[in-house]
Short mmCIF file of C-alpha atoms in Angstrom, two decimals:
data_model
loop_
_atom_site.label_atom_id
_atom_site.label_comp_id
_atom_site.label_asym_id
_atom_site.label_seq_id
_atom_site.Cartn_x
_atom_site.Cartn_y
_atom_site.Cartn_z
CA UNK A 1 8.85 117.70 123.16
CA UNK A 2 8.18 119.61 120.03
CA UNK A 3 10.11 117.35 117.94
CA UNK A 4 7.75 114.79 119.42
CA UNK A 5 5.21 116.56 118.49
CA UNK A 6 6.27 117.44 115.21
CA UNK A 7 6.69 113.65 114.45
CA UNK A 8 3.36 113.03 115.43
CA UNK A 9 1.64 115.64 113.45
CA UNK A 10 3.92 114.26 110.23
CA UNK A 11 2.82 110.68 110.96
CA UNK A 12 -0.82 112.12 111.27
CA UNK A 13 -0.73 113.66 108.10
CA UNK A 14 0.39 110.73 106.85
CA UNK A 15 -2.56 108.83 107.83
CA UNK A 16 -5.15 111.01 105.93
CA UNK A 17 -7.09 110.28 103.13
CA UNK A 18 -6.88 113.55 101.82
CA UNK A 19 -3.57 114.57 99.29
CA UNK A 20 -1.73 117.46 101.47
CA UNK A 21 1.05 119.30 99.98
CA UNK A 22 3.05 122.05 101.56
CA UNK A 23 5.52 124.54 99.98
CA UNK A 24 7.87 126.57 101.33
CA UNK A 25 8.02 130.42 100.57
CA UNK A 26 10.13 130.04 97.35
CA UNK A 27 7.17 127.23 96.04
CA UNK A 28 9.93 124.43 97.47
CA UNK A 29 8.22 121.41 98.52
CA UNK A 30 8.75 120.68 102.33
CA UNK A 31 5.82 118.14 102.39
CA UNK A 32 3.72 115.91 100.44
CA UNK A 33 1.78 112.65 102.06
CA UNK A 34 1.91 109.28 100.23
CA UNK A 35 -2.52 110.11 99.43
CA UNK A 36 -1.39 112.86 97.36
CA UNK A 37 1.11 110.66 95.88
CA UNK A 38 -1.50 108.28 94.85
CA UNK A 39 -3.62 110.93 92.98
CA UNK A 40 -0.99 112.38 91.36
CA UNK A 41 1.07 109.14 90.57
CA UNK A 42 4.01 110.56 92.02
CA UNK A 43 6.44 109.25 94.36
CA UNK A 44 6.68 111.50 97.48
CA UNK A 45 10.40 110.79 97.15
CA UNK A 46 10.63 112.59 93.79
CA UNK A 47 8.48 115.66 94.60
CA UNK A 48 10.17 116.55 98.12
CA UNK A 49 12.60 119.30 98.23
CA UNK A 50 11.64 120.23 94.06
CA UNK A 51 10.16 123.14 93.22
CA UNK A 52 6.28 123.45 91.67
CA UNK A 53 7.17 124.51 88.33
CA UNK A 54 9.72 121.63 87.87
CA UNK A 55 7.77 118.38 89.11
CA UNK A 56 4.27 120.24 87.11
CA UNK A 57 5.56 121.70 84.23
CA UNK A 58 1.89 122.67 82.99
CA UNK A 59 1.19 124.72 85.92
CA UNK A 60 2.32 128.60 86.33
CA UNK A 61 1.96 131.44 88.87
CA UNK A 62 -1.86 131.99 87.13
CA UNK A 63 -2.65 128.57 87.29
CA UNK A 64 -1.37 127.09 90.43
CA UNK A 65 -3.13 127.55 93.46
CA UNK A 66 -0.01 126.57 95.85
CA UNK A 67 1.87 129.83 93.59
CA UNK A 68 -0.89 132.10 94.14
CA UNK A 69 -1.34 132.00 97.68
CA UNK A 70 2.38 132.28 98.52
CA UNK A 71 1.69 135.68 96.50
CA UNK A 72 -1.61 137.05 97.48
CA UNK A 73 -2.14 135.37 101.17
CA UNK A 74 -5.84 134.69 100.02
CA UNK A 75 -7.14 131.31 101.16
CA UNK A 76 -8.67 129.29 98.58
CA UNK A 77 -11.77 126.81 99.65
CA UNK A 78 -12.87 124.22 97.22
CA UNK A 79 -11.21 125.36 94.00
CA UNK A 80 -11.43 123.12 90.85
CA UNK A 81 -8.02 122.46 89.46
CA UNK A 82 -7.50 120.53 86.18
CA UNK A 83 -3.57 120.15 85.35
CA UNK A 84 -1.00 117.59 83.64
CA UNK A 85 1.51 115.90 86.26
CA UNK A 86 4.61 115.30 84.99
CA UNK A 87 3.98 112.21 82.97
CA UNK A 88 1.57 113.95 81.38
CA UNK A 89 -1.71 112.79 82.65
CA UNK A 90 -4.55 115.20 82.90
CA UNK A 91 -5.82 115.49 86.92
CA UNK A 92 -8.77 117.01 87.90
CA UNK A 93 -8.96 118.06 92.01
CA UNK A 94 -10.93 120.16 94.21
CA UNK A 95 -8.35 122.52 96.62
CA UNK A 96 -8.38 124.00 100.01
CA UNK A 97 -5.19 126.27 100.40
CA UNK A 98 -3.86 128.06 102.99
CA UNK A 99 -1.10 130.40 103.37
CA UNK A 100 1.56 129.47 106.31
CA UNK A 101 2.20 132.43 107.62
CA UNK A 102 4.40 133.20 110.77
CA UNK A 103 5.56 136.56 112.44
CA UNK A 104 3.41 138.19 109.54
CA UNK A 105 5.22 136.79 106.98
CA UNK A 106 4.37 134.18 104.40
CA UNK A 107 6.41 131.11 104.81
CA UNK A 108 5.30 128.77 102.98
CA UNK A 109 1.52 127.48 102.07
CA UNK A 110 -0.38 124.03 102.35
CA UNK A 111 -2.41 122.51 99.62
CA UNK A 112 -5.61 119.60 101.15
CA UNK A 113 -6.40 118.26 97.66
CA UNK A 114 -9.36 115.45 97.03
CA UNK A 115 -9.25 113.60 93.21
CA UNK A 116 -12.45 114.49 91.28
CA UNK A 117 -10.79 113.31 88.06
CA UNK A 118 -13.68 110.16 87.54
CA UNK A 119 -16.40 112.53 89.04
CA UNK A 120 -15.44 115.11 86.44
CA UNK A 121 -15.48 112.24 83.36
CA UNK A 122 -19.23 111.67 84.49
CA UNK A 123 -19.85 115.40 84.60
CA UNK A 124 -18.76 114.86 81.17
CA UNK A 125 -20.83 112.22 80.44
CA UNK A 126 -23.78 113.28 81.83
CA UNK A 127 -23.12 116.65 79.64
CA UNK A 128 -22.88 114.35 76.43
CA UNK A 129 -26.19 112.53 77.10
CA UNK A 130 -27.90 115.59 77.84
CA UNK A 131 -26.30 117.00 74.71
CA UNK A 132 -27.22 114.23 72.14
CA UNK A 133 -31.11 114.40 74.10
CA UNK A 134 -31.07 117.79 72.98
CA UNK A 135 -30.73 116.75 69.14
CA UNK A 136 -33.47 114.13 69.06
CA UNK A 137 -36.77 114.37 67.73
CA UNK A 138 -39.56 116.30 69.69
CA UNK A 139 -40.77 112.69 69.76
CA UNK A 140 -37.66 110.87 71.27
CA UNK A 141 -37.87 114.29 73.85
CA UNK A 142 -41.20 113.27 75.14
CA UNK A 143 -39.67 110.13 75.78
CA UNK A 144 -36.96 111.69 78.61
CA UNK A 145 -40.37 111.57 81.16
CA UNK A 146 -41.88 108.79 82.29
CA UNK A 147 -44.45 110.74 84.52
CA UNK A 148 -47.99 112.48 83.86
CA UNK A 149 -50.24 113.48 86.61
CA UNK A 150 -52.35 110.71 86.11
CA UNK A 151 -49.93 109.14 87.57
CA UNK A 152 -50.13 110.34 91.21
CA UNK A 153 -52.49 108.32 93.38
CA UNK A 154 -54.28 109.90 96.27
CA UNK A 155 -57.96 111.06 96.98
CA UNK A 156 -56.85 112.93 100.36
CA UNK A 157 -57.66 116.77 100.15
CA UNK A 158 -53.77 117.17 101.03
CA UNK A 159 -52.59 115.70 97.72
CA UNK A 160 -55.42 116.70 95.55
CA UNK A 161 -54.99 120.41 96.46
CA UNK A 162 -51.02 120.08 95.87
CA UNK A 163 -51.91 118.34 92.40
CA UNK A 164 -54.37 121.19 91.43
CA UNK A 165 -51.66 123.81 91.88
CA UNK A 166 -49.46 121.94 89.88
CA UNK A 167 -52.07 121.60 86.90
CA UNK A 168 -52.36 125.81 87.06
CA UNK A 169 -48.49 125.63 87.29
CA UNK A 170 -48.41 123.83 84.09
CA UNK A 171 -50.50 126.54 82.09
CA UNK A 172 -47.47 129.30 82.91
CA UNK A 173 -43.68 129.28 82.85
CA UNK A 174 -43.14 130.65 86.25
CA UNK A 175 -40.32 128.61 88.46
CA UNK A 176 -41.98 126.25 90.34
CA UNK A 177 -39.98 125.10 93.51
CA UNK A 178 -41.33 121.76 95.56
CA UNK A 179 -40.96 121.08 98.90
CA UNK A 180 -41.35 117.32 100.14
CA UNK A 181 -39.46 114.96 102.26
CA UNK A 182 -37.60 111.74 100.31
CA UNK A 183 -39.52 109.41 98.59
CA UNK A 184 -42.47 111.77 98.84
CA UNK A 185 -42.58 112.32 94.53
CA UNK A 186 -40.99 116.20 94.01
CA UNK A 187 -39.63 114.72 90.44
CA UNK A 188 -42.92 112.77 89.50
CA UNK A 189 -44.58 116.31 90.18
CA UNK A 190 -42.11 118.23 88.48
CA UNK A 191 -42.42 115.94 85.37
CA UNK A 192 -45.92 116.07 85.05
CA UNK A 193 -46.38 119.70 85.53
CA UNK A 194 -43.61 120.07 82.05
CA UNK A 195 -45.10 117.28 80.45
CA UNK A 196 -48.84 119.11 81.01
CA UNK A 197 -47.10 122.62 79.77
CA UNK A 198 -46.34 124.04 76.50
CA UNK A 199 -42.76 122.69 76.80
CA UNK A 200 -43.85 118.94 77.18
CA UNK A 201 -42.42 118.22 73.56
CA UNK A 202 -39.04 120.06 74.50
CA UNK A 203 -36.03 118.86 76.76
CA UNK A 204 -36.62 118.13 80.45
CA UNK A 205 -33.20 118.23 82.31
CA UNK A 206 -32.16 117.10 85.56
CA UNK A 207 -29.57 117.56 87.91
CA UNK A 208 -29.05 117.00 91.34
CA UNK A 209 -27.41 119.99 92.95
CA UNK A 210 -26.10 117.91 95.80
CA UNK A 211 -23.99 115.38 94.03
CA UNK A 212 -21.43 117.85 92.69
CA UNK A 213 -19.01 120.21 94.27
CA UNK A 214 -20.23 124.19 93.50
CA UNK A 215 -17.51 124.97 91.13
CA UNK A 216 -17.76 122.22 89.19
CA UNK A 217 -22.08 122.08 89.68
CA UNK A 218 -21.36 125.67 87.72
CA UNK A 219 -19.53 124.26 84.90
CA UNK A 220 -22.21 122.35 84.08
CA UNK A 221 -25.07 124.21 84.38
CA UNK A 222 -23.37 127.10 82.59
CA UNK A 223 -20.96 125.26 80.18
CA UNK A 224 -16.98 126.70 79.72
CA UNK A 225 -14.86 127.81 77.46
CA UNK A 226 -11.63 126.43 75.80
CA UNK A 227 -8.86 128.40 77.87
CA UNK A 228 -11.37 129.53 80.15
CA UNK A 229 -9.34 127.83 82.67
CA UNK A 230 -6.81 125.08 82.17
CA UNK A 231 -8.11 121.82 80.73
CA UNK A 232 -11.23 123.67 79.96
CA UNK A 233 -13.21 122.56 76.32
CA UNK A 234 -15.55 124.62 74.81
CA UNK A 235 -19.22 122.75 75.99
CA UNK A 236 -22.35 123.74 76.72
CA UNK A 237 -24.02 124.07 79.99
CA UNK A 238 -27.71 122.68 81.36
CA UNK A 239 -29.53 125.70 80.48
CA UNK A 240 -28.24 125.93 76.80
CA UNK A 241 -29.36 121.99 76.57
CA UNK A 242 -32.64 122.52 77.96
CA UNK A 243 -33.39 126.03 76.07
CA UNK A 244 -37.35 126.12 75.18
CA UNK A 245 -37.45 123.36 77.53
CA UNK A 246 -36.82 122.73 81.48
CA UNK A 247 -34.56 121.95 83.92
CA UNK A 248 -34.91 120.52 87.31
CA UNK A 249 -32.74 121.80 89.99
CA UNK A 250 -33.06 118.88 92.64
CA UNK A 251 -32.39 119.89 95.90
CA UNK A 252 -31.55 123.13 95.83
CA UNK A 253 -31.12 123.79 99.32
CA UNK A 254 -27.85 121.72 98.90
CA UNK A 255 -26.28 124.06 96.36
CA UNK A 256 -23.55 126.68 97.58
CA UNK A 257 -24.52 130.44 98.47
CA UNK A 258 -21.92 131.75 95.84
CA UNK A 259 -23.22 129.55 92.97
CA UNK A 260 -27.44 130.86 94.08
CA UNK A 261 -25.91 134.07 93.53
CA UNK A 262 -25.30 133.38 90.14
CA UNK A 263 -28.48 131.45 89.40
CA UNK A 264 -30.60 134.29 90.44
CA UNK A 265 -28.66 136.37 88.19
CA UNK A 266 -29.54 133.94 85.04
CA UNK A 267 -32.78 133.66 86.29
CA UNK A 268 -33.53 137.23 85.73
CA UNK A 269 -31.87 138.07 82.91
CA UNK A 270 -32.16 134.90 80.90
CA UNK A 271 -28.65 135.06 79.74
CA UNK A 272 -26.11 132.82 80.26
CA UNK A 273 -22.49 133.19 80.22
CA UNK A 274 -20.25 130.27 80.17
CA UNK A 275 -16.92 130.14 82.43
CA UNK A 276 -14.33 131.76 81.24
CA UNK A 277 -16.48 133.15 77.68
CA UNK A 278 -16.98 137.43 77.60
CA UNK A 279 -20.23 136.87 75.76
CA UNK A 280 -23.77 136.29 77.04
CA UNK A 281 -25.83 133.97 75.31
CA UNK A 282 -30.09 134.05 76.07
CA UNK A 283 -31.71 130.91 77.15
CA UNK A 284 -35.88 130.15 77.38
CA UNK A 285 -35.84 127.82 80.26
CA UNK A 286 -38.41 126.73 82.62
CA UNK A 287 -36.23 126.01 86.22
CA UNK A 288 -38.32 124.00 88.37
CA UNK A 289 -36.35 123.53 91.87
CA UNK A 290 -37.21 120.76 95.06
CA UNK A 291 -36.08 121.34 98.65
CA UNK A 292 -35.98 117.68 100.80
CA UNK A 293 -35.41 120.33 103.52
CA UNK A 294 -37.90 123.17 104.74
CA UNK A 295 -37.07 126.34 102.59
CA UNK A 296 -38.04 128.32 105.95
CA UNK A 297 -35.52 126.57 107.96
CA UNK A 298 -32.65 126.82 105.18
CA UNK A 299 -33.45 130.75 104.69
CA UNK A 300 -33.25 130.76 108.91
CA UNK A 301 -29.59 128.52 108.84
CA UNK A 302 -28.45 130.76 105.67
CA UNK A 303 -28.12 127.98 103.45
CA UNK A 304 -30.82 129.09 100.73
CA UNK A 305 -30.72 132.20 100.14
CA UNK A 306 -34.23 134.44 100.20
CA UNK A 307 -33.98 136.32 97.07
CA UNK A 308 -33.24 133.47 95.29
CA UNK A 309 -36.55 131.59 97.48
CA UNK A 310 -38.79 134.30 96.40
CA UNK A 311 -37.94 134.27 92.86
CA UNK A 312 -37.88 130.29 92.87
CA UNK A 313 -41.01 130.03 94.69
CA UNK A 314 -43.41 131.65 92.47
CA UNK A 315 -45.17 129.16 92.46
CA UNK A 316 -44.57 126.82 95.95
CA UNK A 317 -45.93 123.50 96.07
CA UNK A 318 -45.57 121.36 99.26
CA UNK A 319 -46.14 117.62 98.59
CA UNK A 320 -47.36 115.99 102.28
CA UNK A 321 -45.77 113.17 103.79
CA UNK A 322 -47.20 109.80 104.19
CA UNK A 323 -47.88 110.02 107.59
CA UNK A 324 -50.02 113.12 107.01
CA UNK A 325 -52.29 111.54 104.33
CA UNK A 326 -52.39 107.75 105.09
CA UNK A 327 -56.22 107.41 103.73
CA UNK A 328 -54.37 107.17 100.55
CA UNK A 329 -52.68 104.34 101.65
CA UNK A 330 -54.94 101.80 100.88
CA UNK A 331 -55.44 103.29 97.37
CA UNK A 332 -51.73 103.70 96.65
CA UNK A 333 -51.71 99.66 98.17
CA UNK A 334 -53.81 98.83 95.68
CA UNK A 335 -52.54 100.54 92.60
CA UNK A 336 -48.49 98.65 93.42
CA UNK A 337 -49.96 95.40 93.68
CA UNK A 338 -51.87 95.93 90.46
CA UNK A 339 -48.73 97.25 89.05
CA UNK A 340 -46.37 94.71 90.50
CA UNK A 341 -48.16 91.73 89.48
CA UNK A 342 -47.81 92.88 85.58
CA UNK A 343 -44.09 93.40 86.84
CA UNK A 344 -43.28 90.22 88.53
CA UNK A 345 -45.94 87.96 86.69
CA UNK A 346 -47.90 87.63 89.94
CA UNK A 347 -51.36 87.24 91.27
CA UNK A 348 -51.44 88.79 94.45
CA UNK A 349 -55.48 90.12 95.83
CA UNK A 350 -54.50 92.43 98.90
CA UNK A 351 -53.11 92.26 102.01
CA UNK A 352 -53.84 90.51 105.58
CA UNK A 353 -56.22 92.49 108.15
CA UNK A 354 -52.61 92.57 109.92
CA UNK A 355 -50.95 94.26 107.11
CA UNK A 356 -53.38 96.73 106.83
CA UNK A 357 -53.68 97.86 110.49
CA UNK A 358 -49.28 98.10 110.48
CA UNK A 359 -49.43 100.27 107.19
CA UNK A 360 -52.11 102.50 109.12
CA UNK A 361 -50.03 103.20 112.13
CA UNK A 362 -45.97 102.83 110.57
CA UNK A 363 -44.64 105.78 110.29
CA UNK A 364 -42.98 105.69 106.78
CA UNK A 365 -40.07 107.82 107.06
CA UNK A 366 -39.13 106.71 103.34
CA UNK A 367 -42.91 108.16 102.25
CA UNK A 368 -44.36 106.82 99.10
CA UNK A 369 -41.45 105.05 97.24
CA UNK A 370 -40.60 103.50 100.96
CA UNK A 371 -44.44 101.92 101.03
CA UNK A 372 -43.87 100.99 97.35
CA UNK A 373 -40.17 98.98 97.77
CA UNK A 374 -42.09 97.33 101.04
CA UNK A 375 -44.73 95.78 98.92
CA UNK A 376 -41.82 94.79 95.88
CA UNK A 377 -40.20 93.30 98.53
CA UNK A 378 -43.62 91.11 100.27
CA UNK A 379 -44.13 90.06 96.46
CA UNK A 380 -40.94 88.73 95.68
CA UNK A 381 -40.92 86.46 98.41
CA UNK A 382 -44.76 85.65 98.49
CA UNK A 383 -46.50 82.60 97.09
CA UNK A 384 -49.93 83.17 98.36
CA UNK A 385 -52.64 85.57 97.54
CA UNK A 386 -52.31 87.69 100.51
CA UNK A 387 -49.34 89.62 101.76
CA UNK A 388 -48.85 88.87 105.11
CA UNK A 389 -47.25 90.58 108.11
CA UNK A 390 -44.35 87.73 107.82
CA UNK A 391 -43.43 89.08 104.33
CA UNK A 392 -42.93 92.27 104.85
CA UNK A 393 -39.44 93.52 105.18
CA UNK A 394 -37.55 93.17 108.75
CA UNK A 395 -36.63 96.60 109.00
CA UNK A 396 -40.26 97.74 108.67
CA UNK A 397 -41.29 95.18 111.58
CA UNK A 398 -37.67 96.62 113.50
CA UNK A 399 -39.49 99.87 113.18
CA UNK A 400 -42.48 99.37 113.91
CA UNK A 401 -42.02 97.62 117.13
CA UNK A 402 -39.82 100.49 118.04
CA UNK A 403 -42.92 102.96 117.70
CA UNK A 404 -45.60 100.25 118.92
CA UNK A 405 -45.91 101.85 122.33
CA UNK A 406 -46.31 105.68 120.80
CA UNK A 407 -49.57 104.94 118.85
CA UNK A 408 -52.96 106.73 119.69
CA UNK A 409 -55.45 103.97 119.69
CA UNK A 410 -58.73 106.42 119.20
CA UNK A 411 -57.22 107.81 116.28
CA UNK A 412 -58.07 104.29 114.54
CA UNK A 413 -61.75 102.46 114.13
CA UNK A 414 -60.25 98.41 115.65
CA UNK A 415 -57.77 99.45 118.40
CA UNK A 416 -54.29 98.55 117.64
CA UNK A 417 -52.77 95.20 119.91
CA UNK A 418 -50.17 96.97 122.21
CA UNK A 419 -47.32 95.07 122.57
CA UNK A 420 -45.85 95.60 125.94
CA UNK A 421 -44.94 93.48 128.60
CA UNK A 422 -45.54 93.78 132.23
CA UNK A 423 -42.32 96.55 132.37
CA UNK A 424 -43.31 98.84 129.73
CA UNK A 425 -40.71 97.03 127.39
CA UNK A 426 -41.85 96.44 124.01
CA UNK A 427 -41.56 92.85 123.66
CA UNK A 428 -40.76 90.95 120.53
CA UNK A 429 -42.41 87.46 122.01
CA UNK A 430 -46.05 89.32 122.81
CA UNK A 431 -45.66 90.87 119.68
CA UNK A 432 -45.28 87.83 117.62
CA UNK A 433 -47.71 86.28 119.30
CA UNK A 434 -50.58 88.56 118.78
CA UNK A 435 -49.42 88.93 114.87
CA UNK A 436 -50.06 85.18 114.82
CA UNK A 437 -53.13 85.04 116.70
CA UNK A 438 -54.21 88.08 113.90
CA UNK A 439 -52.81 85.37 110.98
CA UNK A 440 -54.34 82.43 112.56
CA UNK A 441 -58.18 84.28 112.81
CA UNK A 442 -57.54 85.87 109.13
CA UNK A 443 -57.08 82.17 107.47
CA UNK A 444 -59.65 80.73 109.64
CA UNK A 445 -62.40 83.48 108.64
CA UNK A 446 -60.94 83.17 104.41
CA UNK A 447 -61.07 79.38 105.15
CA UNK A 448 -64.53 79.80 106.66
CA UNK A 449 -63.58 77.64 109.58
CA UNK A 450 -62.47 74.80 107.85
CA UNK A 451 -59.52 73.49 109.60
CA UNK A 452 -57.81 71.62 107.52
CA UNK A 453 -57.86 73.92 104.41
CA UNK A 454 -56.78 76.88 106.87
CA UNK A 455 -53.44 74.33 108.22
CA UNK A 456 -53.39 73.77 104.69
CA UNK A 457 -53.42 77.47 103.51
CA UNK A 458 -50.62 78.06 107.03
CA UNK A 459 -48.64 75.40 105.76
CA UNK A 460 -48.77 73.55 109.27
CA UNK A 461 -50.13 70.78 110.08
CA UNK A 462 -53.71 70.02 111.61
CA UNK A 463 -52.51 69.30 114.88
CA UNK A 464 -50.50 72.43 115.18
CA UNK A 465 -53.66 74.57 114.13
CA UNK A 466 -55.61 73.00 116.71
CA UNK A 467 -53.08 73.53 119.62
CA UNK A 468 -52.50 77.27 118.20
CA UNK A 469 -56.15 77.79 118.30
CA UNK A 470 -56.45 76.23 122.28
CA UNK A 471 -53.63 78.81 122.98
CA UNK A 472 -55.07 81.79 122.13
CA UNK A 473 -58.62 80.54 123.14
CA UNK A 474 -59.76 80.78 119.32
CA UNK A 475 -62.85 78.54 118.34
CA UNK A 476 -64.52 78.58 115.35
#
């Protein structure tokens, strides 16, 4: 039985996507799948039963994780590792390793490796761009953002208010953190509030803290040193690029407790000290940070941490959801069609009486840029003047439908259709009905009861409008 189980656990280990290597206590290899063959280019065949040292001749006791857990015990979770296999190509991982130990005893120690090599070449990239940024003109600076806050749209008292905190914002440079859901416009804020600030000519960085794993995230925002550890160069990090200027942290609730730690620590001092350097250097940066996640909540779960909340959230601006300000919806309607018809060479007026009462009562879980991709979308497949319930897209209708029975009719002047049928079920046949009868009365009304310009305008002919019309007892 346990050599049955033993061959299953090999042949499960096998299966993973994840490179796993395991050494025995002398740094022997008693293990290594055919995934961590692939990101090392090695053939498991030629690395089982070799030592470390021999099959990665650029690695040593200081450098190799596998080496220094056999010696220490420590576990090691999501190290960076950047070494040469043994054709000489540079690989760049992040580690989880584990000493094996049994009757207190080390006896060996397992390596779960996952390739960041191309992730680290963007790093790299993204570290050049910001770089060369950083050497333009003022002029070609101002250029990096796109947004002012004349361009957010809203009358609601929600949105002004969160708009006239951002204006003050602008006049200091206190850290600013946002809270909003997706798609609600934390970046549109944050680039306003530097463009509106003394630093509007200067750098405005961004980078999302989610994207990258922490010990790489803190290579970039604090640059490294050449031999700081190995395949390190000697580059500058974020806050050296965006010094007078300022640098977004987007979503900061996703960035690791250990790497806050060390942001706070920058934040107060102003100094920076790259990985692996002895020397401090001082940075003038502006950090504005946005949370897609409550800051309350993350504080309660232990995933932001508070001293680093309170000295963030000098200045707190919460951006409302859609939901919670939709008498800006017709407004912010307005000002994409406007904007989309320059975009799309199109001559679009509004939207159907149909269209207007689903935007009212949908939910819009995507918030602002959700309600803007929904009329892109209508407009690319319209060739009328009116966006109609038929254009919009199917996951919106999907969704809607869904949610049809939940809506509060007092909360709206005309009472919403409810489509139900006799069970309780929403059902897709009532519902299509009544969002033609709504079409059918719309184009009759625009047509001003003119049949045969309203078929016309339907594209269906006379007939059909007639027996439509004798359906749904319409008469005109």
């Amino acid at each position: 039985m346990d050599k049955l189980i033993k061959n299953f656990s090999q042949d499960i280990l096998e299966m993973i996507d994840m490179g796993i290597h395991i050494v025995d206590a002398k740094g022997n290899t008693v293990f290594y799948n055919a995934a961590m063959g692939r990101l090392e280019m090695m053939e498991p065949s030629n690395v089982i039963g070799k030592n470390l040292m021999e099959v990665f001749p650029s690695l040593n006791r200081g450098s190799s994780t596998l080496l220094h857990v056999l010696q220490t015990g420590e576990t090691i979770v999501d190290k960076v590792q950047t070494y040469f296999n043994c054709r000489g190509q540079e690989i760049t991982t992040i580690n989880t390793t584990c000493p094996l130990i049994k009757n207190n005893r080390i006896v060996g120690a397992v390596e779960i490796a996952r390739d960041i090599t191309k992730l680290k070449e963007l790093s790299e990239k993204v570290s050049y761009t910001h770089k060369s940024a950083k050497n333009k003109s003022s002029k070609q600076d101002r250029q990096l953002t796109r947004y002012s806050f004349s361009d957010i749209i809203g009358e609601s008292r929600s949105i002004r208010s969160a708009v006239e905190i951002a204006k003050k914002a602008a006049q200091t440079s206190s850290s600013v953190l946002i809270y909003g859901e997706t798609g609600t416009g934390k970046e549109l804020f944050a680039q306003s509030i530097h463009q509106a600030s003394r630093r509007g000519g200067k750098a405005f960085i961004t980078q999302n803290c989610a994207a990258l794993p922490e010990s790489l995230l803190e290579g970039i925002l604090f640059g490294t040193v050449k031999g700081g550890f190995t395949g390190a160069v000697d580059r500058p990090g974020l806050f050296e690029l965006a010094d007078g200027g300022t640098l977004l942290l987007d979503e900061i609730n996703s960035m690791g407790t250990n790497l806050q730690a060390k942001l706070l620590r920058v934040l107060q001092e102003g100094l920076v000290r790259r990985i692996g350097d002895t020397g401090v250097i001082p940075v003038d940066v502006r950090v504005i940070a946005t949370a897609n996640e409550n800051p309350m909540e993350s504080m309660e779960k232990g995933i932001l941490r508070k001293d680093l909340f309170y000295r963030l959230s000098v200045v707190y601006i919460r951006i409302p959801p859609l939901r919670e300000r939709k008498e800006d919806i017709p407004v912010l309607t307005r000002h994409f069609i406007n904007k989309l018809n320059i975009k799309l060479g199109k001559n679009v007026r509004g939207v159907s009486r149909g269209v207007k009462k689903l935007f009212m009562n949908y939910d819009w879980p995507g918030n602002v840029r959700e309600l803007e991709n929904a009329i892109e979308g209508a407009m690319n497949v319209i060739s009328d003047e009116l966006i109609d319930v038929g254009h919009l897209p199917a996951y919106i209708l999907e969704d809607y439908m869904r949610s049809a029975g939940e809506i509060n009719e007092d909360e709206y002047e005309t009472p919403m259709p409810v489509y139900r049928d006799y069970k309780g079920d929403v059902s897709l046949d009532k519902m299509l009905e009544e969002m033609e009868k709504e079409i059918i009365i719309d184009t009759l009304k625009t047509c001003s009861g003119n049949i045969t310009r309203s078929a016309e305008k339907l594209n269906i002919k006379r007939q059909t409008l007639q027996y439509k019309m004798k359906k749904y007892g319409l008469s005109m």
